PDB file of N, CA and C in Angstrom:
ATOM      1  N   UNK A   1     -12.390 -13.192 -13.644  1.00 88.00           N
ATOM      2  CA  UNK A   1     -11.524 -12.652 -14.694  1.00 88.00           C
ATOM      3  C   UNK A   1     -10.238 -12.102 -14.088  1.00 88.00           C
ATOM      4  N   UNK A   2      -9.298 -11.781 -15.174  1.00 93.00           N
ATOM      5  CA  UNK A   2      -7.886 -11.074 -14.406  1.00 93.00           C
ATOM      6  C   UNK A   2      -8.639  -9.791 -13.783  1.00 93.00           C
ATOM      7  N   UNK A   3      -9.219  -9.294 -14.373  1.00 95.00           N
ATOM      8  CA  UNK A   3      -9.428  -7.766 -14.010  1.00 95.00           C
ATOM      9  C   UNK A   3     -10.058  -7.651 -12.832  1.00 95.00           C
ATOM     10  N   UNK A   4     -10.506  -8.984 -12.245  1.00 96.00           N
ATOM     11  CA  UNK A   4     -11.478  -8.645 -10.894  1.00 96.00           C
ATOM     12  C   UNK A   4      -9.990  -9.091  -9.947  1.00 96.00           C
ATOM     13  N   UNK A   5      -9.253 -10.168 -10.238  1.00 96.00           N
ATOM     14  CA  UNK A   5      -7.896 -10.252  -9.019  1.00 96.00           C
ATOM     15  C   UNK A   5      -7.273  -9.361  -9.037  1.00 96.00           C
ATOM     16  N   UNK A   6      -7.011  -8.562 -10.149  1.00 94.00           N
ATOM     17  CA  UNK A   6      -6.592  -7.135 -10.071  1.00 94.00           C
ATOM     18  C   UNK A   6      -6.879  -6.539  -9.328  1.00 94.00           C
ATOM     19  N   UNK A   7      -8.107  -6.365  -9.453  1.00 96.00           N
ATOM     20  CA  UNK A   7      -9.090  -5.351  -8.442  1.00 96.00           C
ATOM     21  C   UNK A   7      -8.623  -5.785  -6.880  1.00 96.00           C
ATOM     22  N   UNK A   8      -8.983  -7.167  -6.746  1.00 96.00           N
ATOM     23  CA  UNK A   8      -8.747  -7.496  -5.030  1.00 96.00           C
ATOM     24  C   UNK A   8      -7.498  -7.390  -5.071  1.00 96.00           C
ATOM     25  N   UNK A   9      -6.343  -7.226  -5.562  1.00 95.00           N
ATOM     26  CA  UNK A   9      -4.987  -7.663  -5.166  1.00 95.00           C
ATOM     27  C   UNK A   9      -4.791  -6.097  -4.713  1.00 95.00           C
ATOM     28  N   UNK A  10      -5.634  -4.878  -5.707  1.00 93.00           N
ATOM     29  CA  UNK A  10      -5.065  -3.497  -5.069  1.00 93.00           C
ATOM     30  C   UNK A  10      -5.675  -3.462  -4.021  1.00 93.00           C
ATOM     31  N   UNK A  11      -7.163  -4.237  -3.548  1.00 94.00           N
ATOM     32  CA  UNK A  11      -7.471  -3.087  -2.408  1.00 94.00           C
ATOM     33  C   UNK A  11      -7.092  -3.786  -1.458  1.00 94.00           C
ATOM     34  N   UNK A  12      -5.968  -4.920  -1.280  1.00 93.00           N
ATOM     35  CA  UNK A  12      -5.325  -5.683  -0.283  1.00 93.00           C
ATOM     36  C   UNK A  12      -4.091  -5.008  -0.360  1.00 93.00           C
ATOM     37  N   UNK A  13      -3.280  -4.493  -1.218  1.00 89.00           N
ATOM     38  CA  UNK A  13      -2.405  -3.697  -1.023  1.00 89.00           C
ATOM     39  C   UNK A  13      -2.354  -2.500  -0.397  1.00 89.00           C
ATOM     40  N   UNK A  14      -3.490  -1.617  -0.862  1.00 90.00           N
ATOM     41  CA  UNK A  14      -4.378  -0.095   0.021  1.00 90.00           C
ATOM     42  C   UNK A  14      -4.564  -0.587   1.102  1.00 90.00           C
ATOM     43  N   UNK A  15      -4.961  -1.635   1.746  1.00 88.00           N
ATOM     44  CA  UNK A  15      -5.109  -1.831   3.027  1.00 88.00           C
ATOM     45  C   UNK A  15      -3.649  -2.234   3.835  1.00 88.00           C
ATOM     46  N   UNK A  16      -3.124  -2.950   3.127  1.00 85.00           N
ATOM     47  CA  UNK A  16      -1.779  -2.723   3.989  1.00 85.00           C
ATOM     48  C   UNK A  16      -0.945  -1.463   3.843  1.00 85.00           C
ATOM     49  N   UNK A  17      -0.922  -0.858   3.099  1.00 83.00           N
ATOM     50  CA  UNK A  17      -0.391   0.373   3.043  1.00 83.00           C
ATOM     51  C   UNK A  17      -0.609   0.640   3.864  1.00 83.00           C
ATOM     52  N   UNK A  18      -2.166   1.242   3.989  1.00 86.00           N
ATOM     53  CA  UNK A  18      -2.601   1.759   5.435  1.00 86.00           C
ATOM     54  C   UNK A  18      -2.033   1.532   6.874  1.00 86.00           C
ATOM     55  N   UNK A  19      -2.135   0.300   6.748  1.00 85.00           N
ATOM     56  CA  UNK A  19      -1.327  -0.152   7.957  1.00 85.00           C
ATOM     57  C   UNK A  19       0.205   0.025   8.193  1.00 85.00           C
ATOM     58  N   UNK A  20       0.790   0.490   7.347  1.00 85.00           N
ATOM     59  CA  UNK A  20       2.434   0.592   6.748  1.00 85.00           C
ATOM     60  C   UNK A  20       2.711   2.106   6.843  1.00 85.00           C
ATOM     61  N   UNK A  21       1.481   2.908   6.412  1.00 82.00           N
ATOM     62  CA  UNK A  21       2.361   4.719   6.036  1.00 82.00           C
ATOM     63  C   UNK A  21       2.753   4.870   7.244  1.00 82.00           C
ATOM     64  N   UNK A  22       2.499   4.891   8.603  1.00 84.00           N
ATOM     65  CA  UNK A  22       2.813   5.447   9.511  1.00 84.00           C
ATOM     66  C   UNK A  22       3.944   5.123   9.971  1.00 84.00           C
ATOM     67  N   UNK A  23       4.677   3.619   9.520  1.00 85.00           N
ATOM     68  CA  UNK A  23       5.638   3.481   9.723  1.00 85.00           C
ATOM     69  C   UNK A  23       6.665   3.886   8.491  1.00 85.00           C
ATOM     70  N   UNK A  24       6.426   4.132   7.642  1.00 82.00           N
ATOM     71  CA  UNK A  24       7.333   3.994   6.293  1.00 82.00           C
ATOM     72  C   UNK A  24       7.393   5.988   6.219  1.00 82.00           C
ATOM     73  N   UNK A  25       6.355   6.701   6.954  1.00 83.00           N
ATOM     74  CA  UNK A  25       6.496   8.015   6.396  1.00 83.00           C
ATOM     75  C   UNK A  25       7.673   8.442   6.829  1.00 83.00           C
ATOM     76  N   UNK A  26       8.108   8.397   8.137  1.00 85.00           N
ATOM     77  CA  UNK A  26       9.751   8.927   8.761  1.00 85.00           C
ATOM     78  C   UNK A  26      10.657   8.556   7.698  1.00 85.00           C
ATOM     79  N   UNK A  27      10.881   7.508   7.385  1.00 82.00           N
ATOM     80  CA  UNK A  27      12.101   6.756   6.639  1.00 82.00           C
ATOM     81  C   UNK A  27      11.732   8.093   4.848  1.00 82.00           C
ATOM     82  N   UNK A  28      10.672   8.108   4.674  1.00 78.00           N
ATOM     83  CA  UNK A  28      10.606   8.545   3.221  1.00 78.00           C
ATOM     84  C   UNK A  28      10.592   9.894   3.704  1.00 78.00           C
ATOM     85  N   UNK A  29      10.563  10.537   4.897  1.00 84.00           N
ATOM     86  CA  UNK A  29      10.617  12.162   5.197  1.00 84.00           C
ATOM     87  C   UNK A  29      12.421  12.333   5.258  1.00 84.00           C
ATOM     88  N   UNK A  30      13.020  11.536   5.720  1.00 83.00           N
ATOM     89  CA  UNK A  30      14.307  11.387   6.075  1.00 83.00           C
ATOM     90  C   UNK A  30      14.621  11.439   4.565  1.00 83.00           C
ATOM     91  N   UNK A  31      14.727  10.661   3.646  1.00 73.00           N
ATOM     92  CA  UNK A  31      15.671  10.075   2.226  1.00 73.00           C
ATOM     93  C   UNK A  31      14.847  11.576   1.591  1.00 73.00           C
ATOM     94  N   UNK A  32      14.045  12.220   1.628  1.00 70.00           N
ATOM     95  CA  UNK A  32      14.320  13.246   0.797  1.00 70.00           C
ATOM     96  C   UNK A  32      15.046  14.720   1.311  1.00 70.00           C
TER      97      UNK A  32
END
C-alpha cells in the first residue's frame, strides 16, 4: 500500500539524517 512506502521512505530518511546531523548541525548553529 502507499502507507507502507511511506513508512520505508521515512525510516530511510531517519537513517540518513542520522548520518547527516553531525554534519549539517554547525551550518544550522551558525544561520541562527
Amino acid at each position: 500500500t502507499i502507507d507502507y512506502r511511506i513508512q520505508q521512505a521515512l525510516k530511510q530518511l531517519r537513517i540518513e539524517l542520522k548520518d547527516y546531523l553531525p554534519l549539517l548541525l554547525p551550518l544550522l548553529v551558525k544561520n541562527v
